Each structure stands twice: as structure tokens, then as C-alpha cells.
Amino acid sequence: MRRFLGMLLFAMFGPVALVLLSYGLYWVVALVEHFTSGHGLPPTYGAAIANVLLLMAGVVMTTAALLTVGERKWSAMIQNRIGPNRIKVFGTSVGGIFFLIADALKMLTKENIEPSQRSRLMYELAPMAAFAPSFVLFAVVPVGPSVDIAVGTAVHKVALQVASIDAGLLFVFGAASLAVYGTALAGWSSNSKLAILGGVRASSQMISYEVSLGLALVGSMMAYQSLRLEEMVQAQGQLLWGFLPALGVFLQPVGMLVFFASSFAETKRAPFDLPEGESEIVGYFVEYPGMKFGMMFLAEFIEVVVLAGITAAIFFGGWHPILFEQTLKDTFGEASVAWAAICAGAFLCKVLLLCWLQLVIRWTLPRFRFDQVQKLCWKMMLPIALGNVFVSGALILLDGSLHLLAAVGLVELVAMVLLTAAASKKGEVPAPAHAAAHAAPGH
Amino acid sequence: MPYRLDDTAADLRERLYFPEVIRGVGILMKQFLRNFFFGREKNPDMLARDRSLSQNATLQYPEERVPYPPGYRGLHRLVPREDGRPRCVACYMCATICPAQCIYIEAGELPDDPIEKYPTKFVIDELRCVVCGFCVEACPKDAIRMDSGEHAPPSYTRAAQIWDEKRLLRGPPVSYQYDPWLRRGASSIPAEKLAEMKANAKPFSTVATDEYAQTPGFSVKNLAAEAKARGETLARK
């Protein structure tokens, strides 16, 4: 009972803590901006630097690092285990987060064993090439709305977004495609058969999934008529028929499913973990020791966080809190920092929930065979994504106010729910012949 | 394979793939929330655990232990007599039958009871022991038992695994009606103690029963009941 109450409190005050954190982030960014613009730098310079440090190095890195422990702990809960809990400080293990420090120490102090026939420059470059692109993706994700903050007499426009560029989603696709260079390089430069198998698998898988990843978002681009993520998020705040928020998940349910599945392949995690395939080839990083391996490992988790952020921004309303949105807006006022902080907190909540969902799916499904992966991509997801582009385009052409698109999207959602609920009885396992023996203790 | 796998082709719904994935994710989420919000029951008797809330099956081993089942061949003990001396008469039966040759005995004579021998040295090398239980079967005096309910503890040295009679002689004493010191008396046992021992002595069983196969008072069921009485189950009122 104590655990239940504790977890309930955690679930209730977690979002509140995230809102407070966002409030702090806004003010820090505003103060840095105030400092730099006071010293003659052009506007938004300080804010951009502060955002890079706080959002990318702070929020994303921390979340990704915590996810490494979270994965172990959550998978334990899914599988009726306890998970890591042996490192205790003052008698408490606090969900096993001390394993983070232990893991980092282990990685950093490992002996540096390198294959003698490696291609030196490429070998050293590969972990960085794998790490950086997944990291840089987060630059265009809007964490919070832009708001005017007055520091003293000066008023600064502050948004929790590193870079607001016109290309927006195109930048996302470009940077995401770069990530494969790291894995392919790692596989090739290690001069190991297993590693190059992993690298080749990685490149063929990533190239196939880039296509459906991009096509899945075309529908959203057409619906919101923008490539900038912050404009797509703003467009999702409008209400259809006066009550339904124009979320991507309602307008583009098929696009969402295809994008989510493709982003799974992009993160190189189960069920698409063929580049690693621990049980068969160990993977493209098999020859990397210590922190070089750690960077590739962490890159996966960073990609999980970043793709959760992009999914949240395009399909789940970004920083719109959705629940009680109008009440909160009226209470705090649209121009206030408090309202912006609530929005940013809501976005962080969505990102964490999507990260959790990705981990749950990762533990649900076993690894695909390679031909199944290719079949799923080229024969299923690509036609679906293409069809989605044409259907969405036609619906937007017929009705520019998105009502028709939303109606069709809702029908698709309902169909999906019905299909999921209609479980077939066929797969039931017949009772074993010695059923009575199963009931006996110790059988 | 206990049952035949149904090898019929998947229907359209299953070939759509996503509905089944969503169902699977739902099952895992249920399991996650269940173990997230509710704690593990700590009852070491796994079969008696209430698994309606959390289904966590882990036993935190060094802190929580499952009691070994009755009949478990654990660490040896030399059964004492009521006066604290071993029942062993140094007949070498156990040392002779031991397939691992891990028992070493040196016999001596009791000064007050010159009819019987006793072991001046009784050493078991627990590292060589194969835990076959032949020594227990061979003993004509029921003087060596493996009913301690524990296994050999780990140690950093080999020497610590060599148990001598000082470490082996432990546990509750056992008396039988045929015990010679009960019939003729012994100078080390006072008269009233002897009378009490005679009253408590039992006939030697020719059939293996739980009572002879395990440590006196040891029972999985009792342990589970005690744990419940201590309130170690999840309170759900």
C-alpha cells in the first residue's frame, strides 16, 4: 500500500516537477539572453547558446542517460523481476539510478583494446559520427512556445527551441540519414567480419526506412502547410467542430503508425535491432571498447528521446497541454511565463510517455528476420505511406478546413480500435493432457 | 512440446500485423503497471504468495531464503547425546562407504565407559563430499545426519571447508530405547536425567518418515504460516 501511494504521488508530482523545471529553463535562457544582448551581441545569440546547453546537453542527455537505467528497470517490471537494485546509497537504491554512475565509471575505466588492422582515422571517427547526428536532430524540436520575458526594463523573446529554420522537417530527414554513416563506418573500419555484417545490415535497413519515414510525414506537412515544427505545433492548437483538437494523431493516424514504426527502425532497437543482433553477430560496435562503445550505445537512447520528441511535436500536439487547455490559458494568461512553462512541461511529459511506450514495444516484440524487415518496409509500410500521401492530399484538396481529413482519420482510428478489440479465438492453446499434474505444487 | 501447434495460415487481421502488436503492447503495459504500482510479496514460500496484484517472482537471495524441502541432504552434523558427547562410536562404517573418501576418523576409548569407543577426531572435507547421503544410511547409531537444512557455507580458504568434530557436533540430541547408555546408565549422566531420557526415548523407526528425514520442527508450511503471522504479506484491507 505504501508503494502504491508513493507511485501515485510520483505520477502526480512528476508533471508538476517538469513544469517547474521548464519555468527555470525559461528564466535561465532569458537571463543568458539579457547578459549577451547587454554585451552587444545580436538578439537570440545568447538564447540559442543557452538552449543548446540546456535542452540538448541537459534535457536530452539526462533523459537518454536515465533511459539506460530505465530500460533495465522497466523491462524488469514487465517481466516480473526487480531489476538493478544492489547499489545502495544510505540504504536506498532509488529505482537503481546509481547504476548510471557505476556504468559510466565502468565504461570510462575499461582497458582500451583496439583491433590492430583497423583503419585508424575512420575507427576513431565512427563513434562521433554515430553520436552527433542523432543528437543534432533535437535542434528543431520546439519544447515550449515563445514568450516575452521582461528582465529589468528590457524585454526578450524567449522560446525553448534551439534553432527555428525554414527547412524544419527536411533538416530532420537529412540529419537522421547522416546517422547511418557512423554505424557503416564503425562496421567497415573495425576490419571484422561480424562488425561489417552489422554495418551493412544497418545501412540497408536505414536506407529502406528513411523512405517510409519521410513519406509518412508528407501528409502532416500538407495538412499544416509548413515544414517548421513550431508552426505545425501551433496549427494543432485549433479546434475542429469546436471540440476536437487538430492533433496529428486524429488527422494522420496511418501516417503516425508508419512514422512510429519507421522511427523504431531508425533507432536500431528491437524488433529492428539487426545491426546489433547480439545473438547472431554482436553488431557493428563489436570491436569497440569502453566509452567508444558507450557513445554508440547512448546514441541509440538519444535517438529514442529525439524521435519521441518529433513524434510528440507532429502527432501529439507538441507543447499543447490539450487537457484543460482553455482553463489554464485563461488562468495564467497567454503571454505569461507560467503558461509557457506549463506548455513546455506538457511537452516533456509527452516525450517521456512516448519513450516509455518505445521501451514497452521494444520488450514486446522479438527480432525480425532480415527478409521480414525488408518485406515489412518495402511491401507494407512504403505502399501504405504512399497511399496515405495520395488520400490525404485528395482530402485536403476537397476540404481545406481539415474537417474531412479529421473525419476520415477518426474512421481509421475507430477501425483500428475495432480490429484490435476483435481478438480471434483460433489461437487458444488446448489444455495439456496431464492438466491435473500442472496443478500439483512443484510440477 | 506438450501440445500440437496450430499451423493454419494467419487471417487477414493477423496479417495486418498492427492490431496484434497493439494487443501485445497492451498486455505488457498491464503487467508493467501492475508491478509498478504494487510491491512484491516477500513471502519466501513462493507457492503461498498472493499474486493477484504484483506478480513479481524474485527472491532477494541472501536476504530472503526459501527453506529447503524436507529430506534435503544438507550439511552434515554429528548427533549429540543428551550429555553433549557424540552418539558416534567410531565404527568407521561411514568412512568405509563414503565414495568420495571425505571422512577421516580416529577412535579413542571413553575413560568412564570402557565398553564403547568414541571419535577423538572426526573430520569431513566438505569440498570432497558429493552429498550422496551414504554415510547417513550406513551409520548403525544414527550418529551422523544431513538434516541441518543448510548447505556448506562459502569460504575464502580450503581449510575452512574441512569440518572437524567440534563444528560438526551440533543440533538437538536424539535418544532411542536401544541406546546402551540408557539401558545400563553412564557415569556422566545423573540419575534423574537418565530417568527423563528413558521416558523420552522412542523406538527406532525402520521406516523413513518425515520426522527422521528432517531437522526436528522444520517445515516449509510452518515457516510460511509464521511469516504470515508476522504480517509479511501485503496488507490489503
XYZ file of C-alpha atoms in Angstrom:
680
model
C 0.000 0.000 0.000
C 2.881 2.368 0.787
C 4.377 1.659 -2.620
C 1.035 2.306 -4.299
C 0.653 5.696 -2.620
C 4.265 6.579 -3.364
C 3.916 5.734 -7.035
C 0.628 7.628 -7.208
C 2.325 10.700 -5.728
C 5.215 10.225 -8.172
C 2.812 10.061 -11.104
C 1.018 13.192 -9.863
C 4.011 15.339 -8.965
C 6.239 14.236 -11.843
C 4.437 16.559 -14.282
C 4.458 19.362 -11.704
C 8.229 18.947 -11.330
C 8.614 19.089 -15.113
C 6.599 22.327 -15.225
C 8.816 23.830 -12.514
C 11.892 22.690 -14.446
C 10.573 24.356 -17.604
C 9.895 27.543 -15.636
C 13.532 27.525 -14.548
C 14.698 26.831 -18.110
C 12.734 29.819 -19.452
C 14.248 32.141 -16.881
C 17.801 30.878 -17.371
C 17.505 31.313 -21.129
C 16.053 34.801 -20.618
C 18.876 35.793 -18.242
C 21.577 34.489 -20.598
C 19.915 36.396 -23.453
C 19.791 39.511 -21.269
C 23.501 39.137 -20.462
C 24.662 38.622 -24.055
C 22.443 41.290 -25.616
C 23.659 43.641 -22.899
C 27.227 42.972 -24.078
C 26.483 43.932 -27.645
C 25.766 40.515 -29.189
C 22.828 40.438 -31.610
C 19.487 39.165 -30.238
C 18.791 35.394 -29.981
C 22.532 34.560 -29.857
C 22.585 34.045 -26.112
C 19.228 32.287 -26.154
C 20.448 29.849 -28.812
C 23.605 29.001 -26.863
C 21.643 28.593 -23.640
C 19.155 26.359 -25.445
C 21.900 24.170 -26.860
C 23.387 23.700 -23.416
C 20.113 23.311 -21.523
C 17.911 21.382 -23.945
C 20.366 19.277 -25.882
C 23.170 18.760 -23.381
C 20.873 18.993 -20.365
C 17.413 17.624 -21.021
C 18.105 15.191 -23.872
C 21.373 13.825 -22.489
C 19.937 13.411 -18.997
C 16.832 11.686 -20.303
C 18.865 9.380 -22.536
C 21.247 8.510 -19.707
C 18.334 7.851 -17.351
C 16.692 5.708 -20.014
C 19.648 3.310 -19.922
C 18.748 2.567 -16.318
C 15.035 2.968 -17.038
C 15.183 0.299 -19.693
C 16.698 -2.188 -17.271
C 14.251 -1.305 -14.507
C 11.130 -1.120 -16.654
C 11.887 -4.314 -18.506
C 12.238 -5.915 -15.085
C 8.760 -4.714 -14.139
C 7.354 -6.044 -17.401
C 8.976 -9.418 -16.810
C 8.008 -9.772 -13.130
C 11.534 -9.118 -11.910
C 13.044 -6.455 -9.649
C 15.893 -5.237 -11.804
C 19.044 -3.423 -10.701
C 18.817 -2.525 -7.027
C 22.056 -3.648 -5.405
C 23.908 -0.326 -5.369
C 22.540 1.468 -2.365
C 23.415 4.895 -1.029
C 22.264 5.454 2.554
C 20.300 2.230 2.343
C 18.120 3.187 -0.632
C 18.555 2.268 -4.274
C 16.129 4.985 -5.624
C 14.989 2.994 -8.619
C 18.528 1.914 -9.391
C 19.740 5.310 -10.676
C 23.113 4.843 -9.006
C 23.816 2.242 -11.668
C 24.170 5.207 -14.008
C 27.296 6.317 -12.157
C 28.578 2.775 -11.911
C 28.066 2.186 -15.636
C 29.764 5.438 -16.575
C 32.734 4.673 -14.313
C 33.000 1.190 -15.783
C 32.899 2.495 -19.348
C 35.485 5.180 -18.675
C 37.959 2.942 -16.880
C 37.873 0.000 -19.295
C 41.043 -1.097 -21.000
C 41.327 0.346 -24.482
C 41.631 -2.736 -26.708
C 41.606 -1.969 -30.417
C 41.949 -4.274 -33.416
C 45.435 -3.946 -34.880
C 44.266 -3.978 -38.512
C 41.707 -1.230 -38.043
C 41.528 1.823 -40.250
C 42.645 4.244 -37.585
C 41.025 7.545 -38.569
C 37.659 6.012 -39.501
C 37.715 3.827 -36.433
C 38.120 6.797 -34.124
C 35.672 8.901 -36.089
C 32.806 6.391 -36.181
C 31.518 6.755 -32.597
C 31.328 10.531 -33.011
C 29.689 10.159 -36.416
C 27.095 7.884 -34.824
C 26.594 10.118 -31.799
C 26.387 13.620 -33.269
C 23.605 13.324 -35.910
C 21.079 11.771 -33.572
C 21.910 14.483 -31.077
C 21.582 17.366 -33.517
C 18.072 16.267 -34.564
C 16.659 17.827 -31.414
C 17.709 21.305 -32.580
C 14.464 21.892 -34.471
C 12.095 20.406 -31.892
C 10.106 23.148 -30.145
C 9.968 22.294 -26.455
C 7.950 25.326 -25.433
C 6.126 28.270 -27.024
C 7.914 31.571 -27.472
C 7.087 34.142 -24.838
C 8.207 37.682 -23.947
C 10.133 37.816 -20.694
C 10.969 41.152 -19.146
C 14.319 41.270 -17.357
C 14.559 44.687 -15.754
C 13.490 47.117 -18.454
C 14.489 45.018 -21.453
C 12.009 42.556 -22.945
C 13.364 39.397 -24.573
C 11.572 36.966 -26.835
C 12.425 33.532 -25.490
C 11.492 30.155 -26.940
C 12.678 26.737 -25.791
C 13.884 25.794 -29.230
C 17.487 25.690 -30.368
C 17.004 26.655 -33.991
C 13.924 27.765 -35.895
C 14.811 27.042 -39.503
C 12.576 27.127 -42.558
C 13.660 23.682 -43.734
C 12.477 22.162 -40.417
C 11.492 18.622 -41.256
C 13.916 18.421 -44.191
C 16.699 19.094 -41.703
C 15.320 16.230 -39.607
C 15.432 13.834 -42.557
C 18.891 14.979 -43.589
C 20.412 14.708 -40.129
C 18.698 11.362 -39.488
C 20.197 9.943 -42.685
C 23.664 11.047 -41.559
C 23.472 8.753 -38.537
C 23.970 5.695 -40.706
C 27.461 6.868 -41.678
C 28.623 6.285 -38.116
C 27.378 2.705 -37.986
C 28.576 1.846 -41.504
C 31.981 3.369 -40.758
C 32.231 1.506 -37.483
C 31.421 -1.750 -39.226
C 33.905 -1.222 -42.037
C 36.819 0.295 -40.160
C 36.902 -2.384 -37.449
C 38.178 -4.889 -40.014
C 35.997 -7.608 -38.525
C 33.568 -9.854 -40.374
C 30.892 -9.594 -37.721
C 31.202 -5.835 -37.491
C 30.949 -5.325 -41.235
C 27.902 -7.591 -41.347
C 26.334 -5.344 -38.731
C 27.344 -2.227 -40.609
C 25.935 -3.498 -43.887
C 22.732 -4.575 -42.221
C 22.487 -1.146 -40.590
C 22.939 0.727 -43.853
C 20.474 -1.376 -45.849
C 17.903 -1.172 -43.060
C 18.290 2.551 -42.546
C 18.140 3.364 -46.240
C 14.907 1.388 -46.602
C 13.282 3.001 -43.606
C 14.300 6.562 -44.474
C 11.838 6.347 -47.360
C 8.741 5.487 -45.350
C 9.931 7.759 -42.516
C 9.877 10.710 -44.879
C 6.710 9.765 -46.749
C 4.787 9.220 -43.504
C 5.223 12.895 -42.647
C 4.222 14.280 -46.040
C 0.553 14.083 -45.063
C 1.212 16.187 -41.976
C 3.216 18.705 -43.979
C 0.298 19.120 -46.368
C -2.262 19.350 -43.582
C -0.389 22.000 -41.583
C 1.115 23.623 -44.691
C 4.517 24.066 -43.127
C 7.869 22.395 -42.661
C 8.637 24.241 -39.433
C 7.850 22.156 -36.414
C 6.789 25.124 -34.268
C 4.182 26.116 -36.880
C 2.926 22.537 -37.056
C 2.571 22.536 -33.283
C 0.715 25.840 -33.335
C -1.640 24.546 -36.028
C -2.517 21.617 -33.780
C -3.989 24.037 -31.230
C -7.039 24.814 -33.441
C -10.299 23.084 -32.640
C -12.321 21.200 -35.249
C -16.122 21.328 -34.793
C -15.392 23.358 -31.679
C -14.163 20.467 -29.540
C -11.664 18.220 -31.352
C -8.054 19.490 -31.259
C -6.489 19.092 -34.706
C -3.829 16.681 -33.459
C -1.739 14.764 -35.943
C -2.944 11.507 -34.454
C -6.533 12.380 -35.434
C -5.668 13.786 -38.844
C -2.977 11.262 -39.805
C -3.407 8.032 -37.803
C -1.908 5.916 -40.588
C 0.978 8.332 -41.003
C 1.564 8.176 -37.263
C 1.744 4.379 -37.210
C 4.110 4.246 -40.180
C 6.302 7.023 -38.795
C 6.454 5.396 -35.361
C 7.386 2.029 -36.831
C 9.996 3.604 -39.100
C 11.440 5.604 -36.231
C 11.880 2.276 -34.444
C 13.981 1.030 -37.316
C 15.816 4.343 -37.186
C 16.771 3.822 -33.539
C 18.158 0.365 -34.342
C 16.390 -1.192 -31.393
C 14.296 -4.351 -31.160
C 12.374 -5.521 -33.150
C 14.634 -3.860 -35.734
C 17.945 -4.451 -33.938
C 19.505 -6.393 -36.800
C 22.611 -4.157 -36.929
C 23.336 -5.360 -33.398
C 21.731 -8.791 -33.325
C 23.536 -9.758 -30.103
C 22.611 -13.391 -30.512
C 23.982 -13.681 -34.056
C 26.671 -11.154 -34.968
C 27.018 -8.908 -31.891
C 26.921 -5.931 -34.179
C 28.762 -3.076 -35.797
C 30.321 -1.989 -32.488
C 31.746 -5.391 -31.608
C 35.350 -4.127 -31.787
C 34.771 -1.009 -29.687
C 35.780 -0.949 -26.030
C 34.765 1.296 -23.160
C 33.276 4.690 -23.780
C 33.534 4.392 -27.578
C 31.015 1.585 -27.343
C 29.199 3.661 -24.732
C 28.756 6.507 -27.200
C 27.159 4.220 -29.780
C 25.000 2.731 -27.061
C 23.984 6.151 -25.798
C 23.329 7.334 -29.362
C 20.525 4.771 -29.549
C 18.883 6.137 -26.442
C 19.346 9.727 -27.582
C 17.632 8.741 -30.803
C 14.777 7.280 -28.760
C 14.336 10.584 -26.931
C 14.685 12.717 -30.043
C 12.272 10.665 -32.125
C 9.827 10.655 -29.215
C 10.147 14.460 -29.276
C 9.492 14.664 -33.010
C 6.547 12.254 -32.753
C 5.117 14.274 -29.875
C 5.547 17.516 -31.797
C 3.987 16.336 -35.064
C 1.357 13.840 -33.918
C 0.514 14.539 -30.273
C 0.109 18.281 -30.183
C 3.645 19.303 -29.211
C 3.567 21.674 -26.286
C -0.232 21.978 -26.221
C -1.381 20.588 -22.857
C -4.717 19.531 -24.544
C -6.331 18.716 -21.175
C -7.912 21.834 -19.592
C -6.039 23.931 -22.143
C -8.555 26.800 -22.226
C -8.916 26.906 -18.431
C -5.174 27.008 -17.894
C -4.749 29.646 -20.583
C -7.413 31.844 -19.007
C -5.999 31.387 -15.500
C -2.384 32.216 -16.254
C -2.753 34.406 -19.331
C -1.373 33.546 -22.728
C 1.596 35.894 -22.509
C 2.810 34.735 -19.099
C 5.921 32.668 -18.413
C 3.808 30.346 -16.234
C 1.621 29.389 -19.185
C 4.701 28.776 -21.353
C 6.238 26.663 -18.584
C 3.042 24.575 -18.336
C 3.195 24.029 -22.107
C 6.856 23.000 -22.001
C 6.143 20.688 -19.048
C 3.313 19.080 -21.007
C 5.690 18.510 -23.923
C 8.309 16.899 -21.680
C 5.583 14.647 -20.200
C 4.556 13.546 -23.689
C 8.165 12.863 -24.636
C 8.716 10.743 -21.529
C 5.494 8.804 -22.114
C 6.492 8.116 -25.719
C 9.963 6.991 -24.591
C 8.251 4.621 -22.202
C 5.984 3.380 -24.977
C 9.006 2.752 -27.201
C 10.646 0.715 -24.454
C 7.454 -1.298 -23.894
C 7.242 -2.088 -27.613
C 10.937 -2.962 -27.607
C 10.236 -5.591 -24.948
C 7.065 -6.831 -26.652
C 8.422 -7.923 -29.984
C 11.169 -10.370 -30.875
C 13.682 -9.500 -33.581
C 12.590 -9.774 -37.207
C 14.436 -11.883 -39.680
C 16.217 -9.705 -42.210
C 13.952 -10.646 -45.102
C 10.944 -9.874 -42.900
C 12.352 -6.438 -42.134
C 12.799 -5.663 -45.812
C 9.373 -7.103 -46.636
C 7.692 -5.042 -43.929
C 9.353 -1.900 -45.204
C 9.127 -2.196 -48.988
C 5.941 -4.232 -49.327
C 3.893 -2.875 -46.440
C 4.977 0.454 -44.995
C 6.034 2.105 -48.252
C 2.728 1.371 -50.096
C 0.751 2.394 -47.017
C 2.709 5.638 -46.679
C 2.334 6.393 -50.394
C -1.389 5.673 -50.261
C -1.653 7.903 -47.216
C 0.003 10.756 -49.138
C -2.454 10.467 -52.023
C -5.560 10.055 -49.855
C -4.588 12.888 -47.517
C -3.733 15.137 -50.456
C -7.106 14.474 -52.061
C -8.974 15.075 -48.798
C -7.135 18.363 -48.142
C -7.816 19.438 -51.732
C -11.534 18.695 -51.285
C -11.836 20.423 -47.912
C -9.110 22.882 -46.931
C -10.530 23.318 -43.421
C -9.226 19.827 -42.451
C -12.701 18.664 -41.315
C -12.892 15.958 -43.960
C -9.360 14.791 -43.180
C -10.199 14.598 -39.472
C -13.423 12.664 -40.182
C -11.583 10.092 -42.290
C -8.812 9.935 -39.677
C -11.337 9.256 -36.932
C -12.911 6.498 -39.015
C -9.465 4.968 -39.460
C -8.819 5.193 -35.732
C -12.133 3.531 -34.892
C -11.432 0.794 -37.443
C -8.041 0.210 -35.844
C -9.575 0.005 -32.366
C -12.227 -2.443 -33.593
C -9.636 -4.591 -35.347
C -7.554 -4.669 -32.193
C -10.510 -5.495 -29.984
C -11.739 -8.276 -32.294
C -9.479 -10.983 -30.953
C -9.659 -14.278 -32.764
C -10.374 -17.390 -30.730
C -8.305 -19.502 -33.084
C -5.027 -19.164 -31.291
C -6.167 -20.585 -27.966
C -3.821 -23.146 -26.515
C -5.527 -26.502 -25.867
C -5.236 -27.804 -22.311
C -2.380 -30.296 -21.932
C -3.401 -33.902 -21.393
C -1.850 -34.033 -17.938
C -3.595 -30.864 -16.775
C -4.154 -32.248 -13.298
C -0.415 -32.672 -12.798
C 0.138 -28.982 -13.581
C -1.963 -28.070 -10.561
C 0.248 -30.021 -8.203
C 2.855 -27.930 -6.388
C 6.374 -28.329 -7.666
C 5.355 -29.529 -11.134
C 6.188 -29.980 -26.974
C 3.166 -30.661 -24.783
C 0.628 -29.626 -27.446
C 0.456 -29.512 -31.217
C 0.951 -26.070 -32.730
C -1.913 -24.886 -34.860
C -0.291 -24.374 -38.232
C -3.193 -22.788 -40.106
C -2.492 -19.596 -42.042
C -2.989 -16.273 -40.301
C -6.229 -14.492 -41.126
C -6.353 -11.012 -42.617
C -6.480 -9.315 -39.237
C -3.308 -11.069 -38.126
C -1.578 -10.330 -41.394
C -2.317 -6.636 -40.870
C 0.166 -7.035 -38.010
C -0.517 -3.756 -36.210
C -3.666 -4.863 -34.305
C -1.847 -7.843 -32.840
C 1.153 -5.673 -31.914
C -1.142 -3.200 -30.166
C -2.753 -6.068 -28.263
C 0.654 -7.351 -27.210
C 1.736 -3.913 -26.075
C -1.477 -3.680 -24.051
C -0.661 -6.913 -22.253
C 2.829 -5.705 -21.380
C 1.532 -2.351 -20.198
C -0.873 -4.107 -17.855
C 1.982 -6.150 -16.467
C 4.149 -3.038 -16.098
C 1.524 -1.006 -14.264
C 0.761 -3.942 -12.019
C 4.374 -4.284 -10.907
C 4.913 -0.522 -10.904
C 2.110 0.337 -8.501
C 2.201 -2.751 -6.320
C 5.112 -4.173 -4.403
C 6.392 -7.675 -4.396
C 5.137 -10.045 -1.763
C 8.101 -11.102 0.351
C 6.781 -14.472 1.481
C 9.652 -16.942 0.978
C 7.109 -19.708 0.475
C 6.630 -18.940 -3.217
C 3.557 -21.113 -3.661
C 1.720 -19.331 -0.856
C 2.289 -15.872 -2.377
C -0.686 -13.746 -3.298
C -0.110 -12.945 -6.968
C -3.327 -11.053 -7.645
C -1.653 -7.608 -7.579
C 2.057 -7.819 -8.243
C 3.269 -10.942 -9.958
C 6.900 -10.286 -9.143
C 8.541 -13.646 -8.552
C 12.016 -12.544 -7.466
C 13.511 -13.752 -4.221
C 16.299 -11.476 -2.950
C 18.547 -14.399 -2.201
C 20.999 -13.627 0.552
C 18.389 -11.663 2.497
C 15.414 -13.933 1.803
C 15.746 -17.670 1.544
C 13.406 -20.416 0.566
C 13.576 -23.093 3.247
C 14.913 -26.311 1.772
C 12.338 -29.061 1.350
C 12.056 -31.917 3.846
C 14.544 -34.642 3.094
C 17.070 -32.155 1.731
C 20.608 -33.516 2.221
C 22.341 -30.543 3.747
C 25.470 -30.020 5.776
C 26.424 -32.989 7.972
C 26.063 -32.934 11.705
C 27.211 -35.321 14.378
C 24.174 -36.066 16.503
C 24.940 -35.464 20.202
C 23.744 -37.471 23.140
C 21.941 -35.712 25.941
C 25.206 -35.221 27.802
C 26.708 -33.467 24.768
C 29.029 -36.238 23.621
C 28.605 -37.590 20.094
C 26.466 -40.657 19.515
C 29.255 -41.827 17.198
C 31.066 -44.981 18.311
C 33.867 -44.656 15.730
C 32.929 -47.833 13.854
C 34.265 -46.461 10.503
C 31.125 -47.528 8.627
C 30.590 -44.059 7.163
C 34.246 -43.599 6.294
C 34.222 -47.016 4.593
C 31.146 -46.448 2.473
C 31.940 -42.869 1.537
C 32.578 -42.894 -2.251
C 34.447 -39.612 -2.076
C 36.559 -40.715 0.888
C 35.977 -37.426 2.607
C 35.512 -38.730 6.165
C 38.509 -39.237 8.434
C 38.047 -40.810 11.899
C 40.414 -41.548 14.759
C 38.940 -43.679 17.509
C 39.526 -43.335 21.255
C 38.214 -45.003 24.367
C 35.939 -43.341 26.839
C 37.651 -43.396 30.279
C 34.373 -43.813 32.198
C 32.765 -46.230 29.776
C 35.388 -48.688 28.531
C 32.869 -50.707 26.506
C 32.491 -48.054 23.849
C 34.795 -46.144 21.539
C 34.316 -42.541 20.555
C 35.892 -40.421 17.799
C 38.823 -38.367 19.042
C 38.940 -36.979 15.540
C 36.016 -36.854 13.123
C 36.803 -34.748 10.043
C 34.680 -34.233 6.936
C 36.139 -32.460 3.922
C 33.036 -30.699 2.604
C 34.827 -29.868 -0.641
C 35.251 -33.573 -1.434
C 31.795 -34.581 -0.215
C 29.431 -35.484 -3.068
C 26.347 -35.179 -0.815
C 25.218 -38.733 -1.598
C 23.949 -39.419 1.923
C 25.518 -42.906 2.091
C 27.177 -42.095 5.430
C 23.769 -41.359 6.939
C 22.406 -44.651 5.629
C 25.407 -46.627 6.789
C 25.539 -45.365 10.367
C 24.253 -48.032 12.783
C 23.875 -45.493 15.578
C 22.062 -42.681 13.735
C 25.058 -40.614 14.754
C 25.603 -38.719 11.513
C 22.781 -36.874 9.823
C 22.403 -34.440 6.953
C 19.271 -32.815 8.325
C 20.712 -29.365 9.167
C 18.631 -27.722 6.416
C 21.573 -25.643 5.211
C 24.296 -26.067 2.626
C 28.027 -25.734 3.124
C 28.726 -22.014 3.568
C 31.192 -20.365 1.182
C 34.702 -19.594 2.367
C 37.857 -17.919 1.123
C 40.160 -20.804 2.080
C 40.102 -24.524 1.501
C 40.957 -25.107 5.130
C 37.666 -23.547 6.210
C 35.785 -26.255 4.329
C 37.283 -29.015 6.444
C 34.871 -29.542 9.308
C 36.082 -31.264 12.459
C 34.084 -32.809 15.290
C 33.891 -29.507 17.188
C 31.998 -27.862 14.324
C 30.056 -30.947 13.322
C 28.674 -31.764 16.757
C 25.559 -29.636 16.936
C 21.786 -29.707 16.750
C 19.269 -31.374 19.020
C 20.190 -34.678 20.699
C 18.247 -37.809 19.807
C 17.664 -40.826 22.105
C 16.481 -44.325 21.287
C 15.365 -47.105 23.549
C 18.177 -49.337 22.389
C 20.898 -46.825 23.291
C 23.270 -48.697 25.625
C 23.811 -45.792 27.975
C 20.073 -45.663 28.524
C 19.931 -49.339 29.403
C 22.941 -49.580 31.679
C 23.436 -45.954 32.714
C 26.566 -43.874 32.367
C 28.683 -42.140 34.953
C 28.457 -38.850 33.061
C 24.644 -38.783 33.225
C 22.918 -38.057 36.520
C 20.219 -40.462 37.654
C 17.237 -38.112 37.291
C 18.432 -37.041 33.822
C 18.711 -40.701 32.889
C 15.136 -41.316 34.009
C 13.935 -38.389 31.943
C 15.865 -39.627 28.903
C 14.361 -43.083 29.330
C 10.882 -41.583 29.445
C 11.537 -39.579 26.247
C 13.294 -42.305 24.316
C 11.466 -43.621 21.309
C 11.645 -46.856 19.369
C 13.963 -46.768 16.371
C 11.930 -46.489 13.226
C 12.608 -48.908 10.436
C 10.604 -46.778 8.018
C 11.885 -43.389 6.825
C 9.418 -40.742 7.915
C 9.476 -37.009 7.774
C 10.394 -36.898 11.422
C 13.609 -38.780 10.794
C 14.354 -37.236 7.456
C 14.443 -33.635 8.544
C 15.516 -31.288 11.242
C 13.114 -31.500 14.186
C 10.473 -28.808 13.931
C 11.472 -27.875 10.400
C 8.594 -27.460 7.982
C 8.014 -25.324 4.900
C 4.377 -24.972 5.759
C 5.145 -23.853 9.309
C 7.626 -21.262 8.066
C 5.062 -19.864 5.664
C 2.455 -19.727 8.419
C 4.910 -17.944 10.718
C 5.751 -15.441 8.000
C 2.051 -14.761 7.549
C 1.614 -14.357 11.296
C 4.456 -11.819 11.339
C 2.487 -9.854 8.760
C 4.943 -10.241 5.924
C 2.180 -10.470 3.376
C 0.905 -7.436 1.530
C -1.754 -5.797 3.695
C -4.873 -5.234 1.602
C -7.677 -4.144 3.831
